Amino acid sequence: MTTAAPRPFGYWTATALVMGGMIGSGIFLMPVALAPYGWTGVVGWIVSIAGALAIGWTLARLAQAMPEATGAIAITGAVLGPLPGVMVGVAYWVSVWASNAAISTAATSYLAAFVPALNATPLTGALAAVALIWLFTLLNLAGAKLAGRVQVVTTVLKITPLIAVVAIAAAVQISGTTALPPLPAPGTVLAGLGGAVALTLFPLVGFEAASVAAERIRDPGRNVPRATMSGTIAVGLLYILVCSGIVLLLPAADVAASTAPFQLFVERFAGVGGGLLVAAFAAIAALGALNGWVLIQGEVPLGMARAGLLPRWFARVSARDVPVRVLLLSSTCASLLVLSTASASLAGAFAFAALLTTCSSLWFYLAACLSALVRRIAPVAASLGIAFSLFAFWGAGAAASGLSLLLMLAAIPLYWLRPRLAEQPA
């Protein structure tokens, strides 16, 4: 019989977990990818945020309806069966530690503005990224409560550059010094919408953090839905304003060629001195996201093991209720992923890890929405979530979607190794 996990997180910490998981390195690089899309990127943000809200509401309602479950991954296994639960859960777990590889790489890139030696060679950058992964692994080994406090502080700090860009963009528009480009024809928007949605989804991944870690949240039936919806709406609105401001107020060619679009924007309209300040806050954003996702990379397999979906080896915890084995394994996988791309630039390593993240997450979103339909929970939101997930798969292309499918199929051996449901560890 498993011991119930402590619930150290209240509403504000749960909201910080959602916002902290979403506000990371992705948004600070996204204007470069969206520059060719122009106004289509704005529509892509709207579609992606609407899809995230539909899926987020579905996940929250599932957690509300099944409070005894050890997180959203365990719910999909309980509803769809152990084999789909293992496949989807492992795919999502891969997306989490792959995201940590991407975030740590991006954080190293931002920190290189202050310590250029970090970016001297690809291997140097990779080793620095690995060091960041293990720094936050050690922090999480100290217990979820301490990690949660760090998450609240870093979330407050990393919102600052987003608000600064919004303020500068508003001032530019009020002054009338820079005009927005004309609206495109509807046919042009529709032609590029799939690609724009696939791109804008990556920075939004993390809205499900409260549902995944529901076992750690007090009064999950009330706090998980509130934290999920309020965190997603707040971050989504910031993302539209920030990213669209950079893309629409600067020449598209300049943004597309930049390696630091936030710094470029601030320097263009507020002077060179703001560039390093933006780089500092970008580093804080990435480090805060890394802290939150290191926590989640332990919670996902732990919840699955406690639900009987993974071998009970994954369910062992320390005296502080920390899944030490799983954290060490996950951080080792993330480190190997970083080192495997050490021959590429930091930007190339980030892109590879980001690709591995987004499509793997989509399988979890799709399975959660299907679970909700089976249980007749939030049917409208679940149906919208399914439609959005399929559209995002299409927009991501065959290569990324196929890679995520292979990762999911690789989880089948774990299904056969899982213990019997009655053999839960004490």
Coordinates of C-alpha atoms in Angstrom, one line a residue:
M1 CA 0.0 0.0 0.0
T2 CA 1.5 3.4 -1.0
T3 CA 1.8 6.2 1.4
A4 CA 0.0 9.4 0.3
A5 CA 2.4 12.1 -0.9
P6 CA 2.6 15.4 1.0
R7 CA 0.9 18.3 -0.6
P8 CA 3.1 21.3 -0.1
F9 CA 1.7 23.5 -3.0
G10 CA -1.1 25.9 -2.6
Y11 CA -2.9 27.9 -5.4
W12 CA -0.1 30.5 -5.9
T13 CA 2.7 27.9 -6.0
A14 CA 0.6 25.8 -8.4
T15 CA 0.1 28.9 -10.6
A16 CA 3.8 29.7 -10.5
L17 CA 4.5 26.1 -11.5
V18 CA 2.2 26.5 -14.6
M19 CA 3.6 29.9 -15.5
G20 CA 7.1 28.9 -14.7
G21 CA 6.9 25.8 -17.0
M22 CA 5.5 28.0 -19.8
I23 CA 7.8 31.0 -19.5
G24 CA 11.2 29.6 -20.4
S25 CA 13.7 29.8 -23.2
G26 CA 11.2 29.2 -26.0
I27 CA 9.6 32.6 -26.1
F28 CA 13.0 34.4 -26.2
L29 CA 13.8 32.6 -29.5
M30 CA 10.3 32.4 -31.0
P31 CA 10.3 35.7 -32.8
V32 CA 13.1 34.5 -35.0
A33 CA 11.1 31.5 -36.2
L34 CA 7.9 33.5 -36.6
A35 CA 9.4 36.4 -38.4
P36 CA 8.5 35.1 -41.9
Y37 CA 4.8 34.6 -40.8
G38 CA 4.0 38.2 -39.9
W39 CA 0.3 38.6 -39.0
T40 CA -0.2 34.8 -39.6
G41 CA 2.0 34.3 -36.5
V42 CA -0.5 36.4 -34.5
V43 CA -3.4 34.1 -35.6
G44 CA -1.2 31.1 -34.8
W45 CA -0.8 32.3 -31.2
I46 CA -4.5 32.8 -30.9
V47 CA -5.2 29.2 -32.2
S48 CA -2.5 27.7 -30.0
I49 CA -3.6 29.5 -26.8
A50 CA -7.3 28.5 -27.5
G51 CA -6.1 24.9 -27.9
A52 CA -4.0 25.0 -24.8
L53 CA -7.0 26.4 -22.8
A54 CA -9.2 23.6 -24.1
I55 CA -6.7 20.9 -23.2
G56 CA -5.8 22.6 -19.9
W57 CA -9.5 22.7 -18.9
T58 CA -9.9 19.1 -19.8
L59 CA -6.9 18.1 -17.8
A60 CA -8.1 20.1 -14.8
R61 CA -11.6 18.6 -14.9
L62 CA -10.1 15.1 -15.1
A63 CA -8.0 15.9 -12.0
Q64 CA -11.2 17.3 -10.3
A65 CA -13.2 14.2 -11.2
M66 CA -10.5 11.7 -10.2
P67 CA -8.7 13.3 -7.2
E68 CA -7.5 9.9 -6.0
A69 CA -5.3 9.5 -9.1
T70 CA -1.6 10.3 -9.0
G71 CA -1.6 12.9 -11.7
A72 CA -2.9 13.3 -15.2
I73 CA -0.7 10.6 -16.7
A74 CA -2.1 8.0 -14.3
I75 CA -5.6 9.1 -15.2
T76 CA -5.0 8.2 -18.9
G77 CA -3.8 4.8 -17.9
A78 CA -6.8 4.2 -15.7
V79 CA -9.2 5.2 -18.4
L80 CA -7.6 4.0 -21.6
G81 CA -5.8 0.9 -20.2
P82 CA -2.2 0.3 -18.9
L83 CA -0.6 -0.1 -22.3
P84 CA -1.7 3.3 -23.7
G85 CA -1.0 4.8 -20.3
V86 CA 2.6 3.5 -20.4
M87 CA 3.2 4.6 -24.0
V88 CA 1.7 8.1 -23.5
G89 CA 3.4 8.5 -20.1
V90 CA 6.8 7.6 -21.3
A91 CA 6.5 9.8 -24.4
Y92 CA 5.6 12.7 -22.1
W93 CA 8.4 11.9 -19.8
V94 CA 10.8 11.9 -22.8
S95 CA 9.4 15.3 -23.7
V96 CA 10.1 16.6 -20.2
W97 CA 13.8 15.7 -20.0
A98 CA 14.3 16.6 -23.6
S99 CA 12.9 20.0 -22.8
N100 CA 15.4 20.3 -19.9
A101 CA 18.2 19.6 -22.4
A102 CA 16.8 22.4 -24.6
I103 CA 16.3 24.9 -21.7
S104 CA 19.7 24.3 -20.2
T105 CA 21.3 24.8 -23.6
A106 CA 19.4 28.1 -24.1
A107 CA 20.3 29.3 -20.6
T108 CA 23.9 28.7 -21.4
S109 CA 23.5 30.8 -24.5
Y110 CA 22.0 33.7 -22.5
L111 CA 24.7 33.4 -19.8
A112 CA 27.4 33.5 -22.5
A113 CA 26.6 37.2 -22.9
F114 CA 28.3 37.7 -19.5
V115 CA 30.8 34.8 -19.6
P116 CA 31.8 34.5 -23.3
A117 CA 33.9 31.4 -22.5
L118 CA 30.7 29.4 -22.1
N119 CA 30.2 29.6 -25.8
A120 CA 33.8 29.3 -26.8
T121 CA 33.3 25.9 -28.3
P122 CA 30.3 23.5 -28.8
L123 CA 31.8 21.2 -26.1
T124 CA 32.2 24.0 -23.6
G125 CA 28.6 25.1 -24.1
A126 CA 27.4 21.5 -23.7
L127 CA 29.3 20.9 -20.5
A128 CA 28.0 24.2 -19.1
A129 CA 24.4 23.1 -19.9
V130 CA 25.0 19.7 -18.3
A131 CA 26.3 21.5 -15.2
L132 CA 23.0 23.5 -15.0
I133 CA 21.0 20.4 -15.3
W134 CA 22.7 18.8 -12.3
L135 CA 22.7 22.1 -10.3
F136 CA 18.9 22.1 -10.4
T137 CA 18.7 18.3 -9.9
L138 CA 20.5 18.8 -6.6
L139 CA 18.1 21.5 -5.6
N140 CA 15.1 19.2 -6.3
L141 CA 16.8 16.4 -4.4
A142 CA 16.4 18.7 -1.3
G143 CA 12.7 18.3 -1.5
A144 CA 9.7 19.6 -3.5
K145 CA 8.9 22.4 -1.0
L146 CA 12.2 24.2 -1.6
A147 CA 12.0 23.7 -5.3
G148 CA 8.5 25.2 -5.2
R149 CA 9.7 28.3 -3.4
V150 CA 12.5 28.8 -6.0
Q151 CA 9.8 28.5 -8.7
V152 CA 7.7 31.3 -7.2
V153 CA 10.7 33.7 -7.0
T154 CA 12.0 33.0 -10.5
T155 CA 8.6 33.2 -12.1
V156 CA 8.1 36.8 -10.7
L157 CA 11.6 37.8 -12.0
K158 CA 11.3 36.3 -15.4
I159 CA 8.0 38.1 -16.2
T160 CA 9.9 41.4 -16.0
P161 CA 11.4 41.4 -19.5
L162 CA 8.1 40.4 -21.1
I163 CA 6.4 43.3 -19.5
A164 CA 9.2 45.6 -20.5
V165 CA 8.9 44.6 -24.2
V166 CA 5.1 45.2 -24.0
A167 CA 5.7 48.7 -22.5
I168 CA 8.2 49.6 -25.1
A169 CA 6.0 48.3 -27.9
A170 CA 3.0 50.4 -26.6
A171 CA 5.2 53.5 -26.3
V172 CA 6.4 53.0 -29.9
Q173 CA 2.8 52.7 -31.1
I174 CA 1.6 55.7 -29.2
S175 CA 4.4 57.8 -30.5
G176 CA 3.6 56.7 -34.1
T177 CA 7.3 56.4 -35.1
T178 CA 6.8 52.9 -36.5
A179 CA 3.8 51.7 -38.4
L180 CA 2.4 48.1 -38.3
P181 CA 2.6 46.2 -41.6
P182 CA -0.7 45.8 -43.5
L183 CA -3.0 42.9 -42.9
P184 CA -2.5 40.0 -45.3
A185 CA -5.2 38.3 -47.4
P186 CA -7.1 35.6 -45.7
G187 CA -5.8 33.0 -48.1
T188 CA -2.2 33.8 -47.1
V189 CA -3.0 33.4 -43.4
L190 CA -4.7 30.0 -43.9
A191 CA -1.8 28.8 -46.0
G192 CA 0.8 29.3 -43.3
L193 CA -1.4 28.7 -40.2
G194 CA -0.4 25.1 -39.7
G195 CA 3.3 25.9 -39.5
A196 CA 2.6 28.9 -37.2
V197 CA 0.5 26.8 -34.8
A198 CA 3.2 24.1 -34.6
L199 CA 5.8 26.8 -33.8
T200 CA 3.8 28.6 -31.2
L201 CA 2.8 25.5 -29.4
F202 CA 6.4 24.8 -28.1
P203 CA 6.5 27.9 -25.8
L204 CA 3.1 27.0 -24.4
V205 CA 4.1 23.5 -23.3
G206 CA 3.9 23.5 -19.6
F207 CA 0.3 24.6 -19.1
E208 CA -0.4 21.1 -17.9
A209 CA 2.2 21.2 -15.1
A210 CA -0.4 21.6 -12.3
S211 CA -2.4 18.6 -13.6
V212 CA 0.7 16.4 -13.9
A213 CA 1.8 17.3 -10.3
A214 CA -1.7 17.3 -8.9
E215 CA -0.6 14.8 -6.2
R216 CA 1.5 17.6 -4.7
I217 CA -1.2 20.3 -4.7
R218 CA -3.5 21.0 -1.8
D219 CA -7.2 20.8 -2.6
P220 CA -6.5 19.8 -6.2
G221 CA -10.2 19.8 -7.2
R222 CA -10.3 23.5 -6.7
N223 CA -6.6 24.7 -7.1
V224 CA -5.6 22.7 -10.2
P225 CA -8.4 24.2 -12.5
R226 CA -7.8 27.7 -11.2
A227 CA -4.0 27.5 -11.5
T228 CA -4.2 26.0 -15.0
M229 CA -6.6 28.5 -16.5
S230 CA -5.3 31.6 -14.9
G231 CA -1.7 30.7 -15.6
T232 CA -2.3 29.8 -19.2
I233 CA -4.4 33.0 -19.9
A234 CA -1.9 35.3 -18.3
V235 CA 1.1 33.8 -20.1
G236 CA -0.8 33.5 -23.4
L237 CA -1.7 37.2 -23.4
L238 CA 1.9 38.1 -22.6
Y239 CA 3.2 35.9 -25.4
I240 CA 0.9 37.4 -28.0
L241 CA 1.8 41.0 -27.1
V242 CA 5.5 40.3 -26.7
C243 CA 6.2 38.2 -29.7
S244 CA 3.9 40.0 -32.1
G245 CA 5.4 43.4 -31.0
I246 CA 8.9 42.2 -31.9
V247 CA 7.8 40.6 -35.2
L248 CA 5.6 43.4 -36.4
L249 CA 7.6 46.4 -35.3
L250 CA 11.0 45.3 -36.6
P251 CA 12.0 44.4 -40.2
A252 CA 11.3 40.7 -40.7
A253 CA 14.7 40.2 -42.2
D254 CA 16.4 41.7 -39.1
V255 CA 14.4 39.5 -36.7
A256 CA 15.0 36.4 -38.7
A257 CA 18.8 37.0 -38.8
S258 CA 19.0 37.7 -35.1
T259 CA 20.3 35.3 -32.4
A260 CA 18.7 37.4 -29.6
P261 CA 15.5 39.0 -30.9
F262 CA 14.6 40.5 -27.4
Q263 CA 17.9 42.1 -27.1
L264 CA 17.6 43.4 -30.7
F265 CA 14.2 44.9 -30.0
V266 CA 15.3 46.6 -26.8
E267 CA 18.5 48.0 -28.3
R268 CA 16.5 49.4 -31.3
F269 CA 14.0 51.3 -29.3
A270 CA 15.6 51.8 -25.8
G271 CA 19.3 51.9 -26.4
V272 CA 22.2 49.5 -26.2
G273 CA 22.3 49.5 -22.4
G274 CA 19.1 47.5 -22.1
G275 CA 20.6 44.6 -24.1
L276 CA 22.6 43.0 -21.3
L277 CA 19.6 43.6 -18.9
V278 CA 17.4 41.6 -21.2
A279 CA 20.0 38.9 -21.5
A280 CA 20.1 38.6 -17.7
F281 CA 16.4 38.2 -17.4
A282 CA 16.3 35.7 -20.3
A283 CA 18.8 33.6 -18.3
I284 CA 16.6 33.9 -15.2
A285 CA 13.6 32.8 -17.3
A286 CA 15.4 29.7 -18.6
L287 CA 16.8 28.8 -15.2
G288 CA 13.4 29.1 -13.6
A289 CA 11.9 26.9 -16.3
L290 CA 14.6 24.4 -15.8
N291 CA 13.9 24.2 -12.1
G292 CA 10.2 23.6 -12.7
W293 CA 10.8 20.9 -15.3
V294 CA 13.4 19.1 -13.3
L295 CA 10.7 18.7 -10.6
I296 CA 8.1 17.5 -13.2
Q297 CA 10.6 15.0 -14.7
G298 CA 10.6 13.2 -11.4
E299 CA 6.8 13.5 -10.8
V300 CA 5.8 11.9 -14.1
P301 CA 7.4 8.4 -13.7
L302 CA 6.7 8.5 -9.9
G303 CA 2.9 9.0 -10.5
M304 CA 2.9 6.3 -13.2
A305 CA 4.7 3.8 -11.0
R306 CA 2.3 4.4 -8.1
A307 CA -0.5 3.8 -10.5
G308 CA 1.0 0.5 -11.5
L309 CA 2.0 1.7 -15.0
L310 CA 5.7 1.4 -14.5
P311 CA 8.0 -1.1 -12.6
R312 CA 8.0 -0.2 -8.9
W313 CA 11.7 0.7 -9.1
F314 CA 10.4 4.1 -10.3
A315 CA 8.3 4.5 -7.2
R316 CA 11.0 4.5 -4.6
V317 CA 11.4 7.8 -2.8
S318 CA 13.7 9.2 -0.1
A319 CA 12.8 10.2 3.4
R320 CA 11.8 13.6 2.0
D321 CA 9.5 11.9 -0.5
V322 CA 11.8 12.8 -3.4
P323 CA 12.0 10.2 -6.3
V324 CA 15.8 10.2 -6.2
R325 CA 16.3 7.3 -8.7
V326 CA 14.0 8.9 -11.3
L327 CA 15.5 12.3 -10.9
L328 CA 19.0 10.9 -11.4
L329 CA 17.9 8.8 -14.4
S330 CA 16.1 11.7 -16.1
S331 CA 18.9 14.1 -15.6
T332 CA 21.3 11.5 -17.0
C333 CA 19.2 11.2 -20.1
A334 CA 19.0 15.0 -20.5
S335 CA 22.7 15.2 -20.1
L336 CA 23.4 12.5 -22.7
L337 CA 21.1 14.3 -25.1
V338 CA 23.0 17.6 -24.6
L339 CA 26.4 15.9 -25.1
S340 CA 25.2 14.0 -28.2
T341 CA 24.7 17.3 -29.9
A342 CA 28.0 18.9 -28.6
S343 CA 29.3 19.0 -32.2
A344 CA 26.5 21.4 -33.2
S345 CA 26.1 25.1 -32.2
L346 CA 24.0 25.9 -29.1
A347 CA 21.2 27.0 -31.4
G348 CA 21.3 23.7 -33.3
A349 CA 21.3 21.7 -30.1
F350 CA 18.3 23.7 -28.8
A351 CA 16.3 23.1 -32.0
F352 CA 16.9 19.4 -31.9
A353 CA 15.8 19.1 -28.3
A354 CA 12.8 21.4 -28.9
L355 CA 11.7 19.1 -31.7
L356 CA 11.8 16.1 -29.4
T357 CA 9.7 18.0 -26.9
T358 CA 6.7 19.3 -28.7
C359 CA 5.4 16.3 -30.6
S360 CA 6.0 13.9 -27.7
S361 CA 3.8 16.2 -25.6
L362 CA 1.0 16.0 -28.2
W363 CA 0.4 12.3 -27.6
F364 CA -0.3 13.0 -23.9
Y365 CA -2.7 15.8 -24.8
L366 CA -4.5 13.6 -27.3
A367 CA -4.8 10.7 -24.8
A368 CA -6.0 13.0 -22.0
C369 CA -8.8 14.4 -24.2
L370 CA -9.8 10.9 -25.3
S371 CA -9.9 9.9 -21.7
A372 CA -12.2 12.8 -20.9
L373 CA -14.6 11.8 -23.7
V374 CA -14.6 8.2 -22.5
R375 CA -15.6 9.4 -19.0
R376 CA -17.9 12.1 -20.4
I377 CA -16.0 14.8 -18.7
A378 CA -15.8 18.3 -20.4
P379 CA -16.9 16.8 -23.8
V380 CA -16.8 20.2 -25.6
A381 CA -13.3 21.1 -24.4
A382 CA -12.0 17.6 -24.9
S383 CA -13.3 17.5 -28.5
L384 CA -11.6 20.9 -29.2
G385 CA -8.5 19.6 -27.7
I386 CA -8.4 16.5 -29.9
A387 CA -9.0 18.6 -33.0
F388 CA -6.2 21.0 -32.0
S389 CA -3.8 18.2 -31.3
L390 CA -4.4 16.6 -34.7
F391 CA -4.0 19.9 -36.4
A392 CA -0.7 20.5 -34.5
F393 CA 0.6 17.1 -35.6
W394 CA -0.2 18.0 -39.2
G395 CA 1.5 21.4 -38.8
A396 CA 4.6 19.9 -37.3
G397 CA 5.2 17.7 -40.3
A398 CA 5.8 14.0 -40.9
A399 CA 9.4 14.0 -39.6
A400 CA 8.6 15.4 -36.1
S401 CA 5.4 13.5 -35.7
G402 CA 7.0 10.2 -36.8
L403 CA 9.9 10.7 -34.4
S404 CA 7.4 11.1 -31.5
L405 CA 5.6 8.0 -32.6
L406 CA 8.8 5.9 -32.5
L407 CA 9.5 7.2 -29.0
M408 CA 6.1 6.2 -27.8
L409 CA 6.5 2.7 -29.3
A410 CA 9.8 2.3 -27.6
A411 CA 7.9 2.3 -24.3
I412 CA 6.2 -1.1 -25.0
P413 CA 9.0 -3.1 -23.2
L414 CA 8.3 -1.2 -20.0
Y415 CA 4.7 -2.3 -20.2
W416 CA 5.8 -5.9 -20.0
L417 CA 8.2 -5.2 -17.2
R418 CA 5.6 -3.4 -15.0
P419 CA 4.6 -5.1 -11.8
R420 CA 1.1 -6.4 -11.1
L421 CA -1.2 -3.7 -9.8
A422 CA -1.3 -5.4 -6.4
E423 CA 2.4 -5.4 -6.0
Q424 CA 2.8 -1.7 -5.1
P425 CA 5.7 -0.9 -2.9
A426 CA 5.1 0.0 0.7

